[in-house]
Coordinates of C-alpha atoms (C1' of nucleotides) in Angstrom, one line a residue:
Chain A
X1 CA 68.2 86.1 98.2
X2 CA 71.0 85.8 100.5
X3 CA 73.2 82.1 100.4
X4 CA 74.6 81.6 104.2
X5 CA 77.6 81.8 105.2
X6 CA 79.1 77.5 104.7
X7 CA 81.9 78.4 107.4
X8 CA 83.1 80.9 109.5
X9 CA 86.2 79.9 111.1
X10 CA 87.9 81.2 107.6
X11 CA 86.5 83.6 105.6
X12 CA 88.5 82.5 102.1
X13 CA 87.0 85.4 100.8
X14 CA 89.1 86.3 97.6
X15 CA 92.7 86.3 97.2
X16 CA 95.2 86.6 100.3
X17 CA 96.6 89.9 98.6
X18 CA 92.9 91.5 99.0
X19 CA 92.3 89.7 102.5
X20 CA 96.1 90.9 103.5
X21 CA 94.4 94.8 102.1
X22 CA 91.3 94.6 104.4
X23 CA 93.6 93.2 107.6
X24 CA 96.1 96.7 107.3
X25 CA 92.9 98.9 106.5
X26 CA 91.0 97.6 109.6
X27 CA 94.2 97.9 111.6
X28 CA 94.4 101.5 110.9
X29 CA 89.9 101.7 110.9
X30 CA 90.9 100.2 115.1
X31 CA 93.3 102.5 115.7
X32 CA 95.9 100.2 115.9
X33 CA 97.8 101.9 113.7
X34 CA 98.3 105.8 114.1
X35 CA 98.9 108.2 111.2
X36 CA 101.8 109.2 110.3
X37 CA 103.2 105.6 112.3
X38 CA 106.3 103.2 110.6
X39 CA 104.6 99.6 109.9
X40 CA 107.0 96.7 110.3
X41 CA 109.0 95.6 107.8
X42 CA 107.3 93.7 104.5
X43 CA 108.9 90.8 105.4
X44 CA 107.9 90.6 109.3
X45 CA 104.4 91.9 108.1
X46 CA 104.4 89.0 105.6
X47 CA 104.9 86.7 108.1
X48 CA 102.3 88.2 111.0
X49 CA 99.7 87.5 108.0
X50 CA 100.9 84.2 106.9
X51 CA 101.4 85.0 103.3
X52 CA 104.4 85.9 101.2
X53 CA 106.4 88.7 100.7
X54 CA 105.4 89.2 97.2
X55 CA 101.5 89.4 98.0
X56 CA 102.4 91.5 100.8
X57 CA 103.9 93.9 98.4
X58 CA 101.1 93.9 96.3
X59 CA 99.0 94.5 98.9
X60 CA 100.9 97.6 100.4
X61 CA 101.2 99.0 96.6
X62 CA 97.3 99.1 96.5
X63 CA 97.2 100.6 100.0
X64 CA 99.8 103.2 98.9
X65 CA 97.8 104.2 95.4
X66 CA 95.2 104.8 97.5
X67 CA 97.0 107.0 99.5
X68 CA 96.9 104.8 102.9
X69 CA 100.3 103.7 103.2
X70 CA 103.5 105.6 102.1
X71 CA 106.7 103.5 101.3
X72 CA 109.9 105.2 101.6
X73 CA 113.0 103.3 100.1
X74 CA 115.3 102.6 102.7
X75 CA 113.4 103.3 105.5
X76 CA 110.5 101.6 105.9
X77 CA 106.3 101.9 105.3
X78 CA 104.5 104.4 107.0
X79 CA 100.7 105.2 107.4
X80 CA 99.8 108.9 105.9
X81 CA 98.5 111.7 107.9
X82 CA 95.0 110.2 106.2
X83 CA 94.3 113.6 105.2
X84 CA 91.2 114.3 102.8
X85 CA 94.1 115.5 100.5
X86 CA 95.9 112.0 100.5
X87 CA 93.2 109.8 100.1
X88 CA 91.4 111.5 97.4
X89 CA 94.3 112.0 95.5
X90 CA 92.8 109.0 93.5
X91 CA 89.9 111.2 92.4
X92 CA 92.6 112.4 90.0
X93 CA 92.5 109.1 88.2
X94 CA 88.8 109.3 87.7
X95 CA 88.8 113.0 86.0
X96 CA 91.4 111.8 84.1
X97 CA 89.9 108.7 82.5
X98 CA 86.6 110.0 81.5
X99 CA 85.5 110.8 78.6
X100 CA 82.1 112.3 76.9
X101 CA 78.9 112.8 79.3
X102 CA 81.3 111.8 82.3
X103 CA 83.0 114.9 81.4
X104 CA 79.5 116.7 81.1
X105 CA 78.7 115.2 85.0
X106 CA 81.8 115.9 86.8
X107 CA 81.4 119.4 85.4
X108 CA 78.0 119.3 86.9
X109 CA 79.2 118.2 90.2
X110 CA 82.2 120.9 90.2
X111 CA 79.6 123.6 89.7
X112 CA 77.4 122.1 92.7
X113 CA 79.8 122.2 95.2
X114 CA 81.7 125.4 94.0
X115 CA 79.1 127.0 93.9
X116 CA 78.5 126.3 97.3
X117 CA 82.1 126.4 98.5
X118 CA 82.6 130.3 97.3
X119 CA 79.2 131.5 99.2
X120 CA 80.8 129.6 102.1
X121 CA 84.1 131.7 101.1
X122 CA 81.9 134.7 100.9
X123 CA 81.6 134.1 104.2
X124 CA 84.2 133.1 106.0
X125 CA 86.9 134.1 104.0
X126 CA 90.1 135.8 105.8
X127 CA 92.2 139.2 104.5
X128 CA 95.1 137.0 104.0
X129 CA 93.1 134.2 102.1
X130 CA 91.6 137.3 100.1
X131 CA 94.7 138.7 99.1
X132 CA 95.9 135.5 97.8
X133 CA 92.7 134.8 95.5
X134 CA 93.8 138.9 94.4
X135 CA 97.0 137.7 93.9
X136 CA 95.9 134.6 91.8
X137 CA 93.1 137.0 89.7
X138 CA 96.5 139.5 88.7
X139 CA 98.7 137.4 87.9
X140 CA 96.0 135.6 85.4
X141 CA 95.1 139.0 84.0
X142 CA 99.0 139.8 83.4
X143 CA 99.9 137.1 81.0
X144 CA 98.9 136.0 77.6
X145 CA 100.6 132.3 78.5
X146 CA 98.2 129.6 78.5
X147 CA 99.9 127.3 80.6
X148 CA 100.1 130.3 83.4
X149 CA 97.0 131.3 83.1
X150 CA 95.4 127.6 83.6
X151 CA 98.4 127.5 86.5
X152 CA 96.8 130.6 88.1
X153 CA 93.0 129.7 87.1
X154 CA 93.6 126.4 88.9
X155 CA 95.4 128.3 92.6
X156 CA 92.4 131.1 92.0
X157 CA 89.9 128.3 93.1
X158 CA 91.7 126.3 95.2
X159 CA 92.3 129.5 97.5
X160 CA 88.3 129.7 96.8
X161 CA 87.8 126.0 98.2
X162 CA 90.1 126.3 100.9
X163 CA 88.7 129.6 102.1
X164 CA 85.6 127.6 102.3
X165 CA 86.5 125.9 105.6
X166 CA 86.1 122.5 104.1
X167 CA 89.0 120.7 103.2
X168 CA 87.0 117.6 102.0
X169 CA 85.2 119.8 99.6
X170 CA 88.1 121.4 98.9
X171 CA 90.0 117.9 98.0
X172 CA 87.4 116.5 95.9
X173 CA 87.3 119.9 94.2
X174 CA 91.0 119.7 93.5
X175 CA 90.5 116.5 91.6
X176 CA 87.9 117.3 90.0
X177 CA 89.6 120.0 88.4
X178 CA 92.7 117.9 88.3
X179 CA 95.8 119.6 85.9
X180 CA 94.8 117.2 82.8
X181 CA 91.4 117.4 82.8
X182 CA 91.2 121.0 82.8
X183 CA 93.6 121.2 80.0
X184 CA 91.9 118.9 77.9
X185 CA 88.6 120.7 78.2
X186 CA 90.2 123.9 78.0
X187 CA 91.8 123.7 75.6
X188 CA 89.2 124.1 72.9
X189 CA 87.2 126.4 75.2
X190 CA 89.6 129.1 75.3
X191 CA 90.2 128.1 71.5
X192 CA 86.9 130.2 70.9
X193 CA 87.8 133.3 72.5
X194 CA 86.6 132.9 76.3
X195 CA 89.6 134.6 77.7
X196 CA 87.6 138.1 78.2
X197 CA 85.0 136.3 79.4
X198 CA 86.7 134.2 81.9
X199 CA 88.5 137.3 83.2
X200 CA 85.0 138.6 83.8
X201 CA 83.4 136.2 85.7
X202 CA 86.3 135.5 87.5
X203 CA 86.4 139.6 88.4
X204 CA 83.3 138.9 89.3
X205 CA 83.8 136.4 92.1
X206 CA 86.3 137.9 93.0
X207 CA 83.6 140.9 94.2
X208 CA 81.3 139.2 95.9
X209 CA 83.9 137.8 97.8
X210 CA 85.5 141.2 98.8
X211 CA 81.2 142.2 99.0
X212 CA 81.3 139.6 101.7
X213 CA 78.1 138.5 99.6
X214 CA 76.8 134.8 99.4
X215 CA 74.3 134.7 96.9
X216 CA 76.1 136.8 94.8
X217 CA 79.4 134.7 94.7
X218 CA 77.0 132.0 94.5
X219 CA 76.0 132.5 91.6
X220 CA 79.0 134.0 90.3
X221 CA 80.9 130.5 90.9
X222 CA 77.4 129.0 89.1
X223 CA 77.8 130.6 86.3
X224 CA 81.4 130.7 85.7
X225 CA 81.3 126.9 85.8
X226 CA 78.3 126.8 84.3
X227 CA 79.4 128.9 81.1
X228 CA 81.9 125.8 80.6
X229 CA 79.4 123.1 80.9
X230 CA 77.1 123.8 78.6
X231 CA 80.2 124.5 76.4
X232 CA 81.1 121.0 77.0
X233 CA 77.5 119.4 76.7
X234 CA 77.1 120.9 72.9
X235 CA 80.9 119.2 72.0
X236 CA 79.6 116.4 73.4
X237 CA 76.1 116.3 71.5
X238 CA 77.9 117.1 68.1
Chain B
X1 CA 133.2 112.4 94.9
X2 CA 132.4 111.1 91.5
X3 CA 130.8 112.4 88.4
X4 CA 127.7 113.1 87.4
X5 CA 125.1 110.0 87.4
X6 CA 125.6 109.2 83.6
X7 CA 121.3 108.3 83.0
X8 CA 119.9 110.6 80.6
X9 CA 118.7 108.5 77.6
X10 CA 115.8 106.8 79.9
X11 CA 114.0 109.3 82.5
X12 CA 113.8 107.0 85.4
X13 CA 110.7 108.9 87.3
X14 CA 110.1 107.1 90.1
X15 CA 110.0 102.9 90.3
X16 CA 109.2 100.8 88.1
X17 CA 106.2 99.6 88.8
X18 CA 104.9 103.1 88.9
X19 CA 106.1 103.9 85.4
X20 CA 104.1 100.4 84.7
X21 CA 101.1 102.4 86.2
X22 CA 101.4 105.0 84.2
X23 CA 102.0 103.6 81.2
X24 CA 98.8 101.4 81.0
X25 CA 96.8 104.3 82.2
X26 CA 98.2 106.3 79.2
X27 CA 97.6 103.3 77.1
X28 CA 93.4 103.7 78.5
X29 CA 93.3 107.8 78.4
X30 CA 94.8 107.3 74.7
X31 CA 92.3 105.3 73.2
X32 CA 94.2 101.9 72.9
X33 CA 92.7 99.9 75.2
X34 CA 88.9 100.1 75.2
X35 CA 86.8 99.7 78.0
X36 CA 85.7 95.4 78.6
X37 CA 89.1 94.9 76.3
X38 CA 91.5 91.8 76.9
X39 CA 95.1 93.1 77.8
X40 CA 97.8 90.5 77.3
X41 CA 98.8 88.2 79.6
X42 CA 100.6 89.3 83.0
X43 CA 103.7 87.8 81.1
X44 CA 103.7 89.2 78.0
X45 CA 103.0 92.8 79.5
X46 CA 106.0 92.9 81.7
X47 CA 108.0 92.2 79.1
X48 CA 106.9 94.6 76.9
X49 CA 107.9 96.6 78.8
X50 CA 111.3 94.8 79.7
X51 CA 110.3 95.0 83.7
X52 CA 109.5 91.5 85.5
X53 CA 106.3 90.1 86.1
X54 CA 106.5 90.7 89.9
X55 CA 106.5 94.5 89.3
X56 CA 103.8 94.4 86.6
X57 CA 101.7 92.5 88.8
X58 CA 102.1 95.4 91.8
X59 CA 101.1 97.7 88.4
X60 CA 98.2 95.5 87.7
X61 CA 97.0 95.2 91.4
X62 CA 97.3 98.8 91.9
X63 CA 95.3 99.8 88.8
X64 CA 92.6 96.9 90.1
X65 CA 92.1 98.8 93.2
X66 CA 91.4 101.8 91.7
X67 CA 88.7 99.9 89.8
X68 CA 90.2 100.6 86.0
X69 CA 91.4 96.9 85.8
X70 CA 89.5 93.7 86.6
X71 CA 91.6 90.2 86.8
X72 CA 89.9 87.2 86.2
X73 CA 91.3 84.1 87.8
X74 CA 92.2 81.5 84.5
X75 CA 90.8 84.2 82.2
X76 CA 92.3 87.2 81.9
X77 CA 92.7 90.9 82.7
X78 CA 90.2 93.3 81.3
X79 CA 89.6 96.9 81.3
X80 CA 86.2 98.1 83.6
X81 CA 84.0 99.7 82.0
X82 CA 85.1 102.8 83.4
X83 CA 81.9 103.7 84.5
X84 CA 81.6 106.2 87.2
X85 CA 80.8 103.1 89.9
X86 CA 83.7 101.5 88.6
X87 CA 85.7 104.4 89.3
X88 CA 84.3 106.2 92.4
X89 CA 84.2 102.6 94.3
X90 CA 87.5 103.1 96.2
X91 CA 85.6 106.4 97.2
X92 CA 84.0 104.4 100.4
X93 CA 87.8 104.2 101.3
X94 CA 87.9 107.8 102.5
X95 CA 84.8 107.7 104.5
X96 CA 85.6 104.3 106.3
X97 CA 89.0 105.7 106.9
X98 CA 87.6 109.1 108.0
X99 CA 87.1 110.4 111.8
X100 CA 85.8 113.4 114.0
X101 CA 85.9 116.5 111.8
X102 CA 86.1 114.6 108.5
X103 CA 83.0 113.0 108.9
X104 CA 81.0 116.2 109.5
X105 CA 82.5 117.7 106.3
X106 CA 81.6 114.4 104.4
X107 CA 77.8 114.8 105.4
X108 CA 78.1 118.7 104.9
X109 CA 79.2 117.5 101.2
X110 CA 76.7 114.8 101.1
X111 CA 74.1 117.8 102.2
X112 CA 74.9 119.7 99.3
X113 CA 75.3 117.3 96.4
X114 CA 72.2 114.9 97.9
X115 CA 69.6 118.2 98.3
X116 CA 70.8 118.9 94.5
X117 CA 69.7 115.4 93.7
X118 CA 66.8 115.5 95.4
X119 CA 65.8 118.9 93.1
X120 CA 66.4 117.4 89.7
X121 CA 65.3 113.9 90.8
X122 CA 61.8 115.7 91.5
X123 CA 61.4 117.3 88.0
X124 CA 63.0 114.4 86.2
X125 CA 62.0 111.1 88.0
X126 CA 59.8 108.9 86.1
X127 CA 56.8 107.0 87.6
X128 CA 58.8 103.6 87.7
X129 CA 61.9 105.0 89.7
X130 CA 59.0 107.0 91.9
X131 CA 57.7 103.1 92.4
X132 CA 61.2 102.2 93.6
X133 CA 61.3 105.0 96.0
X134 CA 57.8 104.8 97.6
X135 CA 58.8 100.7 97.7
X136 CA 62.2 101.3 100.1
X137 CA 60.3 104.2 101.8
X138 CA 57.4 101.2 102.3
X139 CA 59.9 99.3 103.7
X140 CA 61.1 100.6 105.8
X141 CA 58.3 102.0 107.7
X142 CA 57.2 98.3 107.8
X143 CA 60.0 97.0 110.4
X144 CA 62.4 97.6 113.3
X145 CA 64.9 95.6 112.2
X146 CA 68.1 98.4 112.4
X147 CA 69.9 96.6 109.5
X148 CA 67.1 96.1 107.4
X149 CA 66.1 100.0 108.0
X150 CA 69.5 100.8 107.1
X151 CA 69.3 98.7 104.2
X152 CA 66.1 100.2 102.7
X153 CA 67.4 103.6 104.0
X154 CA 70.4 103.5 101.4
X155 CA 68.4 102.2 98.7
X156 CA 65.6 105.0 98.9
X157 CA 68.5 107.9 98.8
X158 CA 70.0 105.3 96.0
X159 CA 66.9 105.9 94.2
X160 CA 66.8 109.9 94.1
X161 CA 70.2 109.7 92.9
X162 CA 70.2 107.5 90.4
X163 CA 67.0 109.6 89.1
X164 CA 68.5 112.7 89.5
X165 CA 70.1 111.7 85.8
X166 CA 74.0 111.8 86.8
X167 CA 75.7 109.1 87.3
X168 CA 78.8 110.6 88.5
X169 CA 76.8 112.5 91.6
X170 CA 74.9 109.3 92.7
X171 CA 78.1 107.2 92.1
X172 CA 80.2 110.1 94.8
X173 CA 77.0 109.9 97.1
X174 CA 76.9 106.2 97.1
X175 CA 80.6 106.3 98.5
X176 CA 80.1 109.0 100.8
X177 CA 77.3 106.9 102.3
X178 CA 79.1 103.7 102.4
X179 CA 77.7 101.2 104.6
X180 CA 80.2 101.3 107.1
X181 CA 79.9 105.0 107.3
X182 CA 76.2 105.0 108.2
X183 CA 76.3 102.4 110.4
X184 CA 79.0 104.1 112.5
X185 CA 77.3 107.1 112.3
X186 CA 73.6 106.1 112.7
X187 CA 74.3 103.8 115.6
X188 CA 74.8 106.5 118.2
X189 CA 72.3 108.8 115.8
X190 CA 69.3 106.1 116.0
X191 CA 70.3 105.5 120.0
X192 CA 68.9 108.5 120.9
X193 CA 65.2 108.0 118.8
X194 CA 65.6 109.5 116.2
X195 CA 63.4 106.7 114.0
X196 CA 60.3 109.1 114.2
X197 CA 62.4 112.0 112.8
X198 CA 63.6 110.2 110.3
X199 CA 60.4 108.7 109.0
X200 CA 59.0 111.9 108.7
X201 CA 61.8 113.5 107.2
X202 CA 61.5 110.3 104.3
X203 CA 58.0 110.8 104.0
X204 CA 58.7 114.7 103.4
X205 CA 61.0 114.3 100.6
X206 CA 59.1 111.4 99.0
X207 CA 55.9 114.2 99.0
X208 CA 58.2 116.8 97.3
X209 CA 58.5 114.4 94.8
X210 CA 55.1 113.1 94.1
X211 CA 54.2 117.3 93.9
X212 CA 57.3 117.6 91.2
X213 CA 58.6 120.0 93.4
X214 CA 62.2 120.2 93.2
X215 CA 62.7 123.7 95.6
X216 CA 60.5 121.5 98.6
X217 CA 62.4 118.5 97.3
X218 CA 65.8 120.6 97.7
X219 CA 64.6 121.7 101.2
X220 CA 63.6 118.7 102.4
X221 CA 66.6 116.7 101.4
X222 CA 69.0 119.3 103.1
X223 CA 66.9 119.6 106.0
X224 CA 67.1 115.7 106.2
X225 CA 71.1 115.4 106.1
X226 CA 71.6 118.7 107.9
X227 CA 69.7 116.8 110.6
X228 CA 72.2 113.9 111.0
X229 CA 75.1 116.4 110.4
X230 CA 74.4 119.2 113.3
X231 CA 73.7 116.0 115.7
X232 CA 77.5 114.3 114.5
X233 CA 78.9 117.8 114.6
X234 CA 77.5 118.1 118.7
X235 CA 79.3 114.8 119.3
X236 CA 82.5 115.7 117.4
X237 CA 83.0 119.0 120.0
X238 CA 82.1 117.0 123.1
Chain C
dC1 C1' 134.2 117.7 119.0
dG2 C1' 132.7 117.4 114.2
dG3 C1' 132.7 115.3 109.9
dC4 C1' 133.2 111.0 107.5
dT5 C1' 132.9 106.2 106.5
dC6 C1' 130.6 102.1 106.1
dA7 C1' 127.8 98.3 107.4
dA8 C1' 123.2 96.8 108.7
dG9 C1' 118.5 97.1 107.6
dT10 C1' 114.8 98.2 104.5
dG11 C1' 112.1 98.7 100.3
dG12 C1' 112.6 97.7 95.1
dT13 C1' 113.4 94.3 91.5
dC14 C1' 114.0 90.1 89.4
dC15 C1' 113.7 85.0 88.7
dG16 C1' 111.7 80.5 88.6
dA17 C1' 108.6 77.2 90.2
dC18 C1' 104.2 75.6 91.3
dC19 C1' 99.1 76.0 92.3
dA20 C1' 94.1 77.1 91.2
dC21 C1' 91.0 78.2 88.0
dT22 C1' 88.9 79.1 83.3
dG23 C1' 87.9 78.1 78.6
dC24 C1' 87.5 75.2 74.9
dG25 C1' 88.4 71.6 71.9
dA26 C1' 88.4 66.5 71.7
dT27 C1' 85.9 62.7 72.9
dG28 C1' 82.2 59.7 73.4
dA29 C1' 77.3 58.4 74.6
dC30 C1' 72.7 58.9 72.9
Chain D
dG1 C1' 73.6 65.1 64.5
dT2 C1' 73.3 66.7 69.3
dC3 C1' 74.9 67.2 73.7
dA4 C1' 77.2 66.2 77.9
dT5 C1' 81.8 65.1 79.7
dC6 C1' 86.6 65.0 80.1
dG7 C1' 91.1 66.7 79.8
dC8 C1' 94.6 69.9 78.5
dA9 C1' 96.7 74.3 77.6
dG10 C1' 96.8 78.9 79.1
dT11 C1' 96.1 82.3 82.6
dG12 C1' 96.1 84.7 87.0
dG13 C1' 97.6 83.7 92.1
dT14 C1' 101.1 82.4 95.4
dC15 C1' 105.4 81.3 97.0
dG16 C1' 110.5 81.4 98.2
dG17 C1' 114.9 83.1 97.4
dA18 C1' 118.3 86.1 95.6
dC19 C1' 120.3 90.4 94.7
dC20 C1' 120.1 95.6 94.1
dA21 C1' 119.4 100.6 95.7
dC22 C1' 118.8 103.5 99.2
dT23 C1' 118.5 105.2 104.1
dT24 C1' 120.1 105.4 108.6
dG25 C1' 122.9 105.7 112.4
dA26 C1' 126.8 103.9 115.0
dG27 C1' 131.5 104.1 115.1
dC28 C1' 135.8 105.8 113.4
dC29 C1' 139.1 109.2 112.0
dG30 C1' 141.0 113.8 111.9

DNA sequence: CGGCTCAAGTGGTCCGACCACTGCGATGAC
DNA sequence: GTCATCGCAGTGGTCGGACCACTTGAGCCG
């Protein structure tokens, strides 16, 4: 059941902050605001809108969490390069709030698309791109720290994901696995010992990649993900 | 020249209103504020935390947008309930915001994630979700209304997700197949005919799973996006 | 010519006032 | 006693103005 439309001359549809939101997103959906561009001022924007400066603000603070809008003090507002990177920087945010099966799901999804992104890799995948996941894989096996070795775990797949030729996947991928959540799950994974198995199935990516071999790193990046998952579904189930 | 800036007690990261941002987050991720909770009044918040009610409402509106606050006008501010929609919402952000190359990737990553769906919806979907497909699939078959198609089409893939059993996946699908997405994308798609095609492909996946086959199911789902993807990816290199 | 100063402009913060809406207790009809 | 109605206190929403912190670049000085 759909009520009509009363008017259509104005659309008071919410607050002015949230109209003021979709009016700068559209201008930059038409094009009429380029990437990387300087927006006018917050005042003379305020005033092209109709509204205040204060709901103006709000509204280019929401646009800038989201990664739309950059503010720089002093000089003025610009629109970002909108790369996948900068707008799903948010995805942080959900990794970070979730808690129990959410953990269980994002997990799930991470092994889906990494899977997928390191037979991709397997692929495509580039000496110098190669020699940076070796890079990653040494330096991870040289150290007993846990903060480097989680620092190193994390560039080991993002190499992986960018190698993959998709920087959407790859961005998504980056907050899935975003610095808090994986030290929060980690932490009592590698409580029980899983360094020398981690090493392992990360050596073993690591060879299907240099085997140029799909399936194989496809199920490599499966089960090293998946080796943590069900981990994390029996914590969860206790 | 003069000294060095004498701050040390107070680490002033950032602005304010950011360190608002942060704080309420932390108060979420740390347990003290539950999910549906009342949070004090805008004026009692900022001062708290001794800042002005301007910047904790820019805190407040930013945390709104990313869908882990809710105001309610003459009520009150809550927390969501953090569920994965709640979360993943601004997700349709990035694909109304996203062009050319983007989009491809966005439909290679709905490929993957929506032909995983499509697998464990067919071993784990239950007669009344099977109901709800074969419904929107109904539906849809019955008229040639565009928006009404493209209403039922989102719903039937809605279905398969949501019966896929993760909440998280069908929550990231449902923004990567945001309504303004499609109907950018299908517009030129549908133009050239491509009803037929699409009907069959439908009817292909809804037979993998009636047969509780989740490798046809897989197939037939990829094959369905891949579809759509290799046609956007022809118009992207024109 | 090069480095420096400084003023204009911009975002960041704060304040106080008022409006629009919600929720609930007081009130009164039945 | 029950229930509908009204009105008020409290809350988020909006506004305007003031001032602060920072950047930028033009103009000055050496």
């Amino acid at each position: 059941m759909e009520d009509t439309p009363p008017s259509e001359t104005a659309a008071p549809k919410g607050t002015v902050t949230q109209r003021a939101i979709e009016r700068i997103k559209a201008m930059i959906g038409d094009g009429l605001l380029e990437p990387g561009q300087r927006l006018p001022t917050e005042r003379d924007l305020a005033a092209q809108l109709g509204i205040s400066r204060s709901s103006m603000r709000e509204a280019i603070r929401a646009l800038t969490v989201l990664g739309v809008l950059e503010a720089r003090h002093g000089s003025g507002i610009y629109v970002t390069q909108l790369s996948a990177g900068d707008l799903l920087e948010t995805f942080g945010v959900v990794a970070d709030l979730s808690r129990g099966t959410r953990l269980v799901e994002l997990l799930e999804v991470r092994r889906i698309l990494e899977s997928t992104a390191a037979a991709l890799a397997a692929a495509r995948i580039t000496p110098e791109q190669l020699a940076l996941v070796e890079g990653h894989l040494a330096a991870m096996n040289a150290t007993d720290d846990p903060e480097e070795i989680l620092a190193h775990d994390l560039a080991f797949h993002r190499a992986i994901a960018s190698a993959a030729g998709n920087e959407t996947m790859a961005a998504i991928l980056e907050g899935v696995s975003s610095r808090t959540f994986r030290a929060r799950v980690w932490r009592g994974y590698q409580e029980e010992g899983a360094f020398a198995r981690t090493r392992r199935e990360h050596a073993a990516i690591h060879r299907a990649l240099l085997a140029r071999d799909p399936e194989a790193a496809r199920a490599a990046a499966a089960a090293h993900v998946g080796e943590v998952e069900q981990w994390l579904r029996a914590q969860v189930n206790t």
